[in-house]
CSV table of C-alpha atoms (C1' of nucleotides) in Angstrom, one decimal:
chain,number,residue,atom,x,y,z
A,1,MET,CA,0.1,0.1,0.0
A,2,ASP,CA,1.3,3.5,-0.7
A,3,ALA,CA,1.7,5.6,2.4
A,4,TYR,CA,-0.9,3.3,4.1
A,5,PHE,CA,-1.8,5.0,7.4
A,6,ALA,CA,-1.7,8.4,5.8
A,7,SER,CA,-3.7,7.5,2.8
A,8,VAL,CA,-6.5,5.9,5.0
A,9,GLU,CA,-6.5,9.1,7.0
A,10,GLN,CA,-6.9,11.2,3.9
A,11,ARG,CA,-9.5,9.1,2.5
A,12,ASP,CA,-11.6,9.5,5.5
A,13,ASP,CA,-11.2,13.3,6.2
A,14,PRO,CA,-11.4,15.6,3.1
A,15,ALA,CA,-9.6,18.3,5.1
A,16,LEU,CA,-6.5,16.3,4.9
A,17,ARG,CA,-7.0,15.3,1.3
A,18,ASP,CA,-4.0,16.3,-1.0
A,19,LYS,CA,-2.3,18.1,2.1
A,20,PRO,CA,1.2,17.5,3.4
A,21,MET,CA,0.3,15.5,6.7
A,22,ALA,CA,1.6,12.7,8.6
A,23,VAL,CA,0.1,10.0,11.0
A,24,VAL,CA,1.8,10.2,14.5
A,25,GLY,CA,1.9,8.3,17.6
A,26,SER,CA,-0.1,9.4,20.7
A,27,GLY,CA,3.0,9.8,23.2
A,28,ALA,CA,4.5,13.0,23.8
A,29,ARG,CA,7.8,12.0,22.0
A,30,THR,CA,6.4,10.5,19.1
A,31,VAL,CA,8.0,10.4,15.7
A,32,LEU,CA,6.1,10.3,12.2
A,33,VAL,CA,4.8,6.9,11.4
A,34,SER,CA,3.4,7.6,8.0
A,35,PRO,CA,3.9,11.0,6.0
A,36,SER,CA,1.7,11.5,3.0
A,37,TYR,CA,3.3,11.7,-0.5
A,38,GLN,CA,2.4,15.5,-0.3
A,39,ALA,CA,4.5,15.6,2.9
A,40,ARG,CA,7.2,13.5,1.4
A,41,ALA,CA,7.7,16.1,-1.6
A,42,TYR,CA,9.2,18.3,1.1
A,43,GLY,CA,11.7,15.9,2.2
A,44,VAL,CA,9.6,14.6,5.2
A,45,LYS,CA,10.5,11.0,6.1
A,46,THR,CA,9.2,8.2,8.2
A,47,GLY,CA,10.7,8.0,11.6
A,48,MET,CA,11.4,11.7,11.6
A,49,ARG,CA,10.5,13.9,14.7
A,50,LYS,CA,7.9,16.3,14.6
A,51,PRO,CA,10.0,19.6,14.9
A,52,GLU,CA,12.2,18.3,12.1
A,53,ALA,CA,9.2,17.8,10.0
A,54,LEU,CA,7.9,21.2,10.9
A,55,LEU,CA,11.3,22.7,9.8
A,56,LEU,CA,11.0,21.2,6.3
A,57,CYS,CA,7.2,21.6,6.0
A,58,PRO,CA,5.7,24.3,8.4
A,59,GLN,CA,2.2,23.7,7.2
A,60,ILE,CA,2.2,19.9,7.7
A,61,LEU,CA,-0.7,18.5,9.6
A,62,PHE,CA,-0.4,15.9,12.2
A,63,VAL,CA,-3.1,13.1,12.9
A,64,LYS,CA,-2.9,10.6,15.7
A,65,GLY,CA,-2.8,7.1,14.3
A,66,ASP,CA,-6.1,5.0,14.7
A,67,THR,CA,-5.1,1.3,15.2
A,68,GLN,CA,-8.6,0.0,14.8
A,69,LYS,CA,-9.1,1.6,11.3
A,70,TYR,CA,-5.8,0.2,10.0
A,71,THR,CA,-6.4,-3.3,11.0
A,72,THR,CA,-9.8,-3.2,9.7
A,73,VAL,CA,-8.9,-2.0,6.2
A,74,CYS,CA,-6.0,-4.6,6.4
A,75,SER,CA,-8.7,-7.4,6.8
A,76,GLN,CA,-10.7,-5.9,3.8
A,77,ILE,CA,-7.6,-6.0,1.6
A,78,VAL,CA,-6.6,-9.5,2.6
A,79,GLU,CA,-10.1,-10.5,1.7
A,80,LEU,CA,-9.9,-8.9,-1.6
A,81,LEU,CA,-6.4,-10.5,-2.4
A,82,TYR,CA,-7.3,-13.9,-1.4
A,83,SER,CA,-10.0,-14.2,-3.8
A,84,TYR,CA,-7.3,-14.4,-6.5
A,85,THR,CA,-5.1,-17.0,-4.9
A,86,PRO,CA,-4.9,-18.8,-1.6
A,87,ASP,CA,-1.2,-18.7,-2.0
A,88,MET,CA,-0.8,-15.5,-0.3
A,89,GLU,CA,1.4,-14.4,2.4
A,90,ILE,CA,0.8,-11.4,4.8
A,91,CYS,CA,4.2,-9.6,5.1
A,92,SER,CA,2.9,-6.9,7.3
A,93,ILE,CA,0.0,-4.7,7.8
A,94,ASP,CA,0.3,-3.2,4.3
A,95,GLU,CA,2.5,-5.6,2.3
A,96,PHE,CA,1.3,-9.0,0.7
A,97,PHE,CA,3.0,-11.6,-1.4
A,98,LEU,CA,0.8,-13.4,-3.9
A,99,ASP,CA,2.2,-16.5,-5.6
A,100,MET,CA,0.2,-16.7,-8.9
A,101,ALA,CA,2.0,-19.6,-10.2
A,102,ASN,CA,-1.0,-22.1,-9.6
A,103,THR,CA,-4.0,-19.7,-10.6
A,104,LEU,CA,-2.6,-17.3,-13.2
A,105,HIS,CA,-4.2,-19.5,-16.0
A,106,LEU,CA,-7.4,-18.5,-14.7
A,107,TYR,CA,-6.7,-14.7,-15.3
A,108,GLY,CA,-4.6,-14.7,-18.3
A,109,ASP,CA,-2.0,-11.9,-18.5
A,110,ILE,CA,-0.1,-11.0,-15.3
A,111,GLU,CA,0.0,-7.3,-16.1
A,112,ASP,CA,-3.9,-7.2,-16.7
A,113,LEU,CA,-4.5,-9.1,-13.6
A,114,ALA,CA,-2.4,-6.5,-11.6
A,115,SER,CA,-4.3,-3.5,-13.1
A,116,LYS,CA,-7.5,-5.3,-12.1
A,117,ILE,CA,-6.4,-5.7,-8.4
A,118,LYS,CA,-5.2,-2.2,-8.4
A,119,SER,CA,-8.3,-0.8,-9.6
A,120,ARG,CA,-10.5,-2.8,-7.2
A,121,ILE,CA,-8.5,-1.7,-4.5
A,122,LYS,CA,-9.1,1.7,-5.4
A,123,GLU,CA,-12.7,1.4,-6.1
A,124,GLU,CA,-13.6,-0.7,-3.1
A,125,LEU,CA,-11.3,0.7,-0.7
A,126,GLY,CA,-10.4,4.0,-2.0
A,127,LEU,CA,-6.7,3.6,-1.6
A,128,ASN,CA,-3.6,3.5,-3.9
A,129,CYS,CA,-1.3,0.6,-4.0
A,130,SER,CA,1.7,-0.3,-6.0
A,131,ILE,CA,2.5,-3.9,-7.4
A,132,GLY,CA,5.8,-5.5,-8.3
A,133,ILE,CA,5.9,-8.7,-10.4
A,134,ALA,CA,8.8,-11.0,-10.6
A,135,HIS,CA,9.6,-14.7,-10.5
A,136,ASN,CA,10.8,-14.4,-6.6
A,137,LYS,CA,10.0,-12.4,-3.4
A,138,LEU,CA,13.2,-10.6,-3.4
A,139,LEU,CA,12.7,-9.2,-6.8
A,140,ALA,CA,8.8,-8.5,-6.5
A,141,LYS,CA,9.6,-6.5,-3.5
A,142,LEU,CA,12.2,-4.4,-5.4
A,143,ALA,CA,9.8,-4.2,-8.3
A,144,SER,CA,7.1,-2.8,-6.0
A,145,GLU,CA,9.6,-0.1,-4.5
A,146,MET,CA,10.4,1.0,-8.1
A,147,ALA,CA,6.7,1.1,-8.8
A,148,LYS,CA,5.8,3.5,-6.1
A,149,PRO,CA,3.8,5.7,-5.9
A,150,ASN,CA,0.7,4.0,-7.5
A,151,GLY,CA,2.3,1.9,-10.2
A,152,ILE,CA,3.0,-1.5,-11.5
A,153,LYS,CA,6.4,-2.6,-12.3
A,154,ILE,CA,7.6,-6.0,-14.0
A,155,ILE,CA,11.2,-7.3,-13.8
A,156,PRO,CA,11.2,-10.0,-16.6
A,157,LYS,CA,14.0,-12.5,-16.2
A,158,GLN,CA,15.7,-11.3,-19.4
A,159,ASP,CA,16.2,-7.7,-18.2
A,160,LEU,CA,17.3,-8.8,-14.7
A,161,SER,CA,21.0,-7.8,-15.0
A,162,ASP,CA,20.2,-4.6,-16.7
A,163,ILE,CA,17.9,-3.4,-14.0
A,164,LEU,CA,20.1,-4.5,-11.2
A,165,ASP,CA,23.3,-3.1,-12.5
A,166,GLN,CA,21.4,0.4,-12.0
A,167,VAL,CA,20.0,0.1,-8.5
A,168,GLU,CA,21.9,1.2,-5.3
A,169,THR,CA,22.7,-1.9,-2.9
A,170,ASP,CA,20.2,-0.7,-0.1
A,171,ALA,CA,17.4,-1.1,-2.7
A,172,LEU,CA,17.1,-4.7,-1.9
A,173,CYS,CA,15.2,-5.9,1.3
A,174,GLY,CA,17.9,-7.1,3.5
A,175,ILE,CA,20.8,-4.7,2.9
A,176,GLY,CA,20.4,-1.8,5.4
A,177,ARG,CA,22.2,1.3,6.2
A,178,LYS,CA,25.2,-0.4,8.0
A,179,THR,CA,25.8,-3.0,5.1
A,180,LYS,CA,25.3,-0.3,2.5
A,181,GLU,CA,28.2,1.8,4.3
A,182,THR,CA,30.4,-1.2,4.6
A,183,LEU,CA,29.8,-2.1,0.9
A,184,ALA,CA,30.6,1.7,-0.1
A,185,CYS,CA,34.0,1.5,1.7
A,186,MET,CA,34.8,-1.4,-0.5
A,187,GLY,CA,33.8,0.6,-3.6
A,188,ILE,CA,30.6,-1.4,-4.2
A,189,ASN,CA,27.8,1.0,-4.8
A,190,THR,CA,25.4,-0.8,-7.1
A,191,LEU,CA,24.0,-4.3,-7.4
A,192,GLY,CA,26.0,-4.6,-10.4
A,193,GLN,CA,29.3,-3.9,-8.8
A,194,LEU,CA,28.2,-6.3,-6.0
A,195,ARG,CA,27.3,-9.2,-8.4
A,196,ARG,CA,30.8,-8.9,-9.9
A,197,TYR,CA,32.6,-8.7,-6.8
A,198,ASN,CA,34.8,-11.6,-5.6
A,199,VAL,CA,32.6,-14.0,-3.7
A,200,SER,CA,35.3,-15.4,-1.4
A,201,ALA,CA,36.2,-11.8,-0.6
A,202,LEU,CA,32.7,-11.0,0.3
A,203,GLU,CA,32.7,-14.0,2.6
A,204,ARG,CA,35.8,-13.1,4.2
A,205,LYS,CA,34.1,-9.7,5.0
A,206,PHE,CA,30.8,-10.7,5.7
A,207,GLY,CA,31.0,-14.4,6.8
A,208,VAL,CA,28.0,-16.5,5.8
A,209,ASN,CA,26.2,-13.4,4.7
A,210,GLY,CA,28.8,-12.8,2.0
A,211,LYS,CA,27.6,-15.7,0.1
A,212,ARG,CA,23.8,-14.4,0.7
A,213,LEU,CA,24.7,-11.0,-0.5
A,214,HIS,CA,26.2,-12.4,-3.8
A,215,LEU,CA,23.1,-14.4,-4.4
A,216,MET,CA,20.9,-11.4,-3.5
A,217,ALA,CA,22.8,-9.2,-6.2
A,218,CYS,CA,22.1,-12.0,-8.7
A,219,GLY,CA,18.4,-11.8,-8.0
A,220,ILE,CA,18.5,-15.3,-6.5
A,221,ASP,CA,15.8,-15.8,-3.8
A,222,GLU,CA,14.5,-19.3,-3.2
A,223,SER,CA,12.3,-18.5,-0.1
A,224,ASP,CA,8.7,-19.5,-0.5
A,225,VAL,CA,5.5,-17.5,-0.2
A,226,ILE,CA,4.1,-18.7,3.3
A,227,PRO,CA,0.4,-19.0,3.0
A,228,LEU,CA,-2.0,-18.1,5.9
A,229,GLY,CA,-2.1,-20.5,8.7
A,230,GLN,CA,1.4,-21.9,7.7
A,231,GLU,CA,3.4,-19.2,9.3
A,232,GLU,CA,6.1,-20.0,12.0
A,233,GLU,CA,5.4,-20.2,15.6
A,234,MET,CA,5.6,-16.8,17.6
A,235,LYS,CA,9.2,-16.6,19.2
A,236,SER,CA,8.8,-13.9,21.4
A,237,VAL,CA,6.1,-11.3,22.9
A,238,GLY,CA,7.3,-7.9,24.1
A,239,HIS,CA,6.1,-4.3,24.8
A,240,SER,CA,8.1,-1.3,25.4
A,241,MET,CA,7.4,2.3,26.4
A,242,THR,CA,9.2,5.6,26.0
A,243,PHE,CA,7.9,7.8,28.9
A,244,SER,CA,6.7,11.4,28.4
A,245,LYS,CA,9.5,12.4,30.9
A,246,ASP,CA,12.8,10.6,31.6
A,247,ALA,CA,12.3,8.7,35.1
A,248,THR,CA,14.6,7.7,38.0
A,249,ASP,CA,12.3,7.1,40.6
A,250,GLY,CA,12.3,3.2,41.4
A,251,SER,CA,8.7,2.9,42.4
A,252,LEU,CA,7.7,4.8,39.2
A,253,LEU,CA,10.0,2.7,37.2
A,254,ARG,CA,8.3,-0.6,38.9
A,255,LYS,CA,4.9,0.9,37.9
A,256,TYR,CA,5.9,0.9,34.3
A,257,LEU,CA,7.2,-2.5,34.5
A,258,LEU,CA,3.9,-3.8,36.0
A,259,GLU,CA,2.1,-2.3,33.2
A,260,LEU,CA,4.3,-3.7,30.6
A,261,SER,CA,4.3,-6.9,32.3
A,262,ASP,CA,0.5,-7.0,32.2
A,263,MET,CA,0.3,-6.2,28.7
A,264,VAL,CA,2.8,-9.0,27.7
A,265,GLY,CA,0.8,-11.3,30.1
A,266,ARG,CA,-2.4,-10.9,28.4
A,267,ARG,CA,-1.2,-11.3,25.1
A,268,LEU,CA,0.6,-14.7,26.2
A,269,ARG,CA,-2.6,-16.0,27.6
A,270,LYS,CA,-4.6,-15.1,24.8
A,271,ALA,CA,-2.3,-16.8,22.5
A,272,ARG,CA,-2.3,-19.9,25.0
A,273,LEU,CA,1.7,-19.6,25.3
A,274,CYS,CA,4.0,-19.5,28.4
A,275,GLY,CA,7.5,-18.1,28.2
A,276,LYS,CA,10.6,-19.1,30.1
A,277,THR,CA,13.0,-16.2,29.4
A,278,ILE,CA,12.3,-12.5,30.6
A,279,ARG,CA,14.1,-9.8,29.0
A,280,LEU,CA,14.5,-6.3,30.3
A,281,THR,CA,15.2,-3.4,27.9
A,282,VAL,CA,16.5,-0.2,29.4
A,283,ARG,CA,17.2,3.0,27.2
A,284,TYR,CA,18.8,5.9,29.0
A,285,LYS,CA,18.3,9.4,28.4
A,286,SER,CA,21.2,9.5,26.1
A,287,PHE,CA,19.8,6.9,24.0
A,288,PHE,CA,22.1,4.2,25.1
A,289,THR,CA,20.2,1.2,25.3
A,290,PHE,CA,21.0,-2.2,26.8
A,291,THR,CA,19.3,-5.5,27.5
A,292,ARG,CA,19.4,-8.0,30.3
A,293,GLN,CA,17.5,-11.4,30.5
A,294,ARG,CA,17.1,-14.2,32.7
A,295,SER,CA,15.5,-17.6,32.5
A,296,MET,CA,13.0,-19.1,35.0
A,297,SER,CA,12.7,-22.9,35.8
A,298,VAL,CA,9.0,-23.2,34.7
A,299,PRO,CA,7.6,-21.1,31.8
A,300,THR,CA,4.9,-18.7,32.8
A,301,ASP,CA,2.1,-16.4,31.5
A,302,ASP,CA,1.3,-15.0,34.8
A,303,THR,CA,1.5,-11.1,34.9
A,304,LYS,CA,2.8,-11.2,38.5
A,305,LYS,CA,5.6,-13.6,37.8
A,306,ILE,CA,6.7,-11.8,34.7
A,307,TYR,CA,6.6,-8.7,36.7
A,308,GLU,CA,8.7,-9.8,39.6
A,309,MET,CA,11.4,-11.3,37.5
A,310,ALA,CA,11.4,-7.8,35.6
A,311,VAL,CA,11.8,-6.1,38.9
A,312,THR,CA,14.5,-8.3,40.0
A,313,ILE,CA,16.5,-7.8,36.8
A,314,LEU,CA,16.0,-4.1,37.2
A,315,GLY,CA,17.2,-4.4,40.7
A,316,SER,CA,20.5,-5.9,39.3
A,317,VAL,CA,21.4,-3.1,37.2
A,318,ARG,CA,23.1,0.0,38.6
A,319,LEU,CA,21.5,2.7,36.6
A,320,LYS,CA,23.7,5.3,35.3
A,321,GLU,CA,21.4,7.8,33.9
A,322,SER,CA,17.8,8.7,34.0
A,323,VAL,CA,15.6,6.3,31.9
A,324,ARG,CA,13.8,7.1,28.8
A,325,LEU,CA,12.3,3.6,28.0
A,326,LEU,CA,11.6,0.4,29.4
A,327,GLY,CA,10.6,-2.8,27.8
A,328,VAL,CA,9.7,-6.5,28.8
A,329,THR,CA,9.8,-9.3,26.5
A,330,VAL,CA,9.1,-12.9,27.0
A,331,SER,CA,10.9,-15.6,24.9
A,332,LYS,CA,11.6,-19.4,24.9
A,333,LEU,CA,7.7,-19.9,24.4
A,334,THR,CA,6.1,-23.2,24.7
A,335,GLN,CA,2.3,-24.2,24.7
A,336,GLU,CA,0.6,-23.2,27.9
A,337,PRO,CA,0.0,-26.4,30.2
A,338,SER,CA,-3.5,-27.4,30.8
A,339,GLU,CA,-5.2,-26.3,33.9
A,340,GLY,CA,-5.0,-29.8,35.3
A,341,GLN,CA,-1.3,-29.9,35.0
A,342,LEU,CA,-0.8,-27.0,37.5
A,343,PHE,CA,-0.2,-27.1,41.1
A,344,ARG,CA,-2.8,-25.5,43.4
A,345,GLU,CA,-1.3,-22.2,43.8
A,346,ASP,CA,-0.8,-21.8,40.1
A,347,LYS,CA,-4.2,-22.9,39.5
A,348,ARG,CA,-5.8,-20.1,41.5
A,349,LYS,CA,-3.4,-17.4,39.6
A,350,TYR,CA,-4.6,-19.1,36.2
A,351,LYS,CA,-8.4,-18.8,37.0
A,352,LEU,CA,-7.8,-15.3,38.4
A,353,ASN,CA,-5.8,-14.2,35.3
A,354,ARG,CA,-8.3,-15.7,32.8
A,355,LEU,CA,-11.3,-14.1,34.7
A,356,LEU,CA,-9.7,-10.7,34.6
A,357,ASP,CA,-8.9,-11.1,30.9
A,358,ALA,CA,-12.5,-12.1,30.3
A,359,VAL,CA,-13.7,-9.1,32.0
A,360,ASN,CA,-11.4,-6.8,30.1
A,361,GLU,CA,-12.3,-8.5,26.9
A,362,ARG,CA,-15.8,-7.8,27.3
A,363,TYR,CA,-16.1,-4.4,29.0
A,364,GLY,CA,-13.1,-2.6,27.6
A,365,GLU,CA,-9.1,-2.7,27.7
A,366,SER,CA,-8.5,-2.0,31.5
A,367,LEU,CA,-11.8,-2.1,33.3
A,368,VAL,CA,-10.1,-4.4,36.0
A,369,SER,CA,-6.5,-3.6,36.7
A,370,PHE,CA,-3.7,-3.2,39.3
A,371,ALA,CA,-4.7,-0.5,41.9
A,372,SER,CA,-1.2,0.9,41.2
A,373,LEU,CA,-2.0,1.4,37.4
A,374,SER,CA,-5.2,3.1,38.2
A,375,THR,CA,-3.8,6.7,37.3
A,376,SER,CA,-2.1,5.6,34.1
A,377,ARG,CA,-3.3,3.3,31.4
A,378,LYS,CA,-5.0,6.3,29.6
A,379,HIS,CA,-3.1,6.9,26.4
A,380,LYS,CA,-3.9,4.9,23.4
A,381,ARG,CA,-0.9,3.0,21.8
A,382,VAL,CA,-0.5,3.3,18.2
A,383,ILE,CA,0.0,0.0,16.4
A,384,SER,CA,3.2,-1.3,15.0
A,385,PRO,CA,3.2,-1.8,11.3
A,386,ALA,CA,4.5,-5.2,11.8
A,387,TRP,CA,1.0,-6.3,13.2
A,388,ARG,CA,-0.5,-9.2,11.3
A,389,PRO,CA,-4.4,-9.6,10.8
A,390,HIS,CA,-4.2,-13.2,10.5
A,391,GLY,CA,-2.3,-16.1,12.2
A,392,ASN,CA,-0.2,-16.1,15.5
A,393,ARG,CA,0.3,-12.4,15.5
A,394,ASN,CA,-3.3,-11.9,15.7
A,395,TYR,CA,-3.0,-11.4,19.4
B,1,DT,C1',8.7,19.1,21.7
B,2,DC,C1',15.5,15.2,20.4
B,3,DT,C1',15.2,10.5,18.4
B,4,DG,C1',8.1,5.1,18.7
B,5,DG,C1',7.2,0.2,18.9
B,6,DG,C1',7.0,-4.7,17.5
B,7,DG,C1',9.6,-8.4,15.8
B,8,DT,C1',13.3,-12.0,13.6
B,9,DC,C1',17.9,-13.5,12.9
B,10,DC,C1',22.9,-13.9,13.6
B,11,DT,C1',27.2,-13.9,16.2
B,12,DA,C1',30.3,-14.2,20.1
B,13,DG,C1',31.8,-15.5,24.5
B,14,DG,C1',31.2,-18.0,28.6
B,15,DA,C1',29.5,-21.8,31.7
B,16,DC,C1',28.9,-26.5,31.9
B,17,DC,C1',29.2,-31.4,30.7
B,18,DC,C1',31.4,-35.6,29.2
C,1,DT,C1',53.8,-28.2,36.1
C,2,DC,C1',51.3,-25.3,32.6
C,3,DT,C1',46.2,-26.5,30.6
C,4,DG,C1',42.4,-31.1,24.8
C,5,DG,C1',38.2,-31.3,22.1
C,6,DG,C1',33.3,-31.5,21.1
C,7,DG,C1',28.9,-30.3,22.2
C,8,DT,C1',24.9,-27.5,24.3
C,9,DC,C1',22.6,-23.7,26.4
C,10,DC,C1',22.6,-18.9,27.9
C,11,DT,C1',23.4,-14.1,27.7
C,12,DA,C1',24.2,-9.6,25.3
C,13,DG,C1',24.6,-7.0,21.4
C,14,DG,C1',23.6,-5.7,16.8
C,15,DA,C1',21.5,-5.4,11.9
C,16,DC,C1',17.4,-5.6,9.6
C,17,DC,C1',12.3,-5.1,8.5
C,18,DC,C1',7.7,-2.6,8.7
DNA sequence: TCTGGGGTCCTAGGACCC
DNA sequence: TCTGGGGTCCTAGGACCC
């Protein structure tokens, strides 16, 4: 989808249409999550801070993101695309891979099909998208980036090297800022240069990734389109939050940990998972960020146990600065044990958690919660673009 | 108004075991 | 009297993605 969150907001509010605007988070220290194309024309980019954006484009409008809306629209897109092939992978809230190998004969020409899908998304959902077509995911993704905004791009096999020769190394998904810099130091700026570079020299520099880089530069990607319901199991569940003000007070930090542990616990229980390893993330005022993790003998999904472990870990750290962000992540996940397998004390906790979850599910996010949290829990959180509408990450 | 939030994968070093 | 070798698991950090 093109400038997804921003486009949904522009579609729904005529006052935003054709204007430089951006979707932002709800916190005091948010960044731009999705700038409109009119804003991008001024050099405004995703991840920018608000003052920076205002400097580039003083008339830019900011809109707080609406999680519910983007997930609903995403489900509508999924439904529409699914009607063309069941071999569809949901890559993120606004990106999808369709493997047309098995169903293309039903539709004929691939480019006609792409235009049809594009116009249906425009007519039925009022949104622009870009479609890339190629014989693997790596190149289809590259093609879709090249097609933006609002276009269709095909990379035919015979034109592959001509196209790759021109583009910069970080155009490919998997080559980011650091790798691009390292490659640039070796005199490699385009994929053509990368492809012709000595493979063993790449391997010496990048280890196993050296071979991968070479294959990528050749446009080779053997990865499959992973259809709905066949996604890998979730490996970790976590939440973090940047405070509106940096914090040093221990009791305040513990309150934040309780809130984060509760959010993580709820998601684990909803997914019927327990985790063994608890990881605490701390970001200082200076932005220096580090993690400390500890494993328990028995996996848990209990808010209090997660919280207590997080507090223990925090207690073992000698804080050197005031804290800007805390995060709690649970990993080493396993299926939750059935109620019958629990000891008596754990059985009570299990029932209590389930009951609270059920009440909150029915009557609103945090109707019943910890007394110490009664003053917080007010601000809405903006969705991560990595959210998925189906499969494991539905929680 | 200085820098969000949710993930995955890989690597390196150390503890521990046989 | 001066230190083997193979394997697994855990922790911490970093690159990358949307």
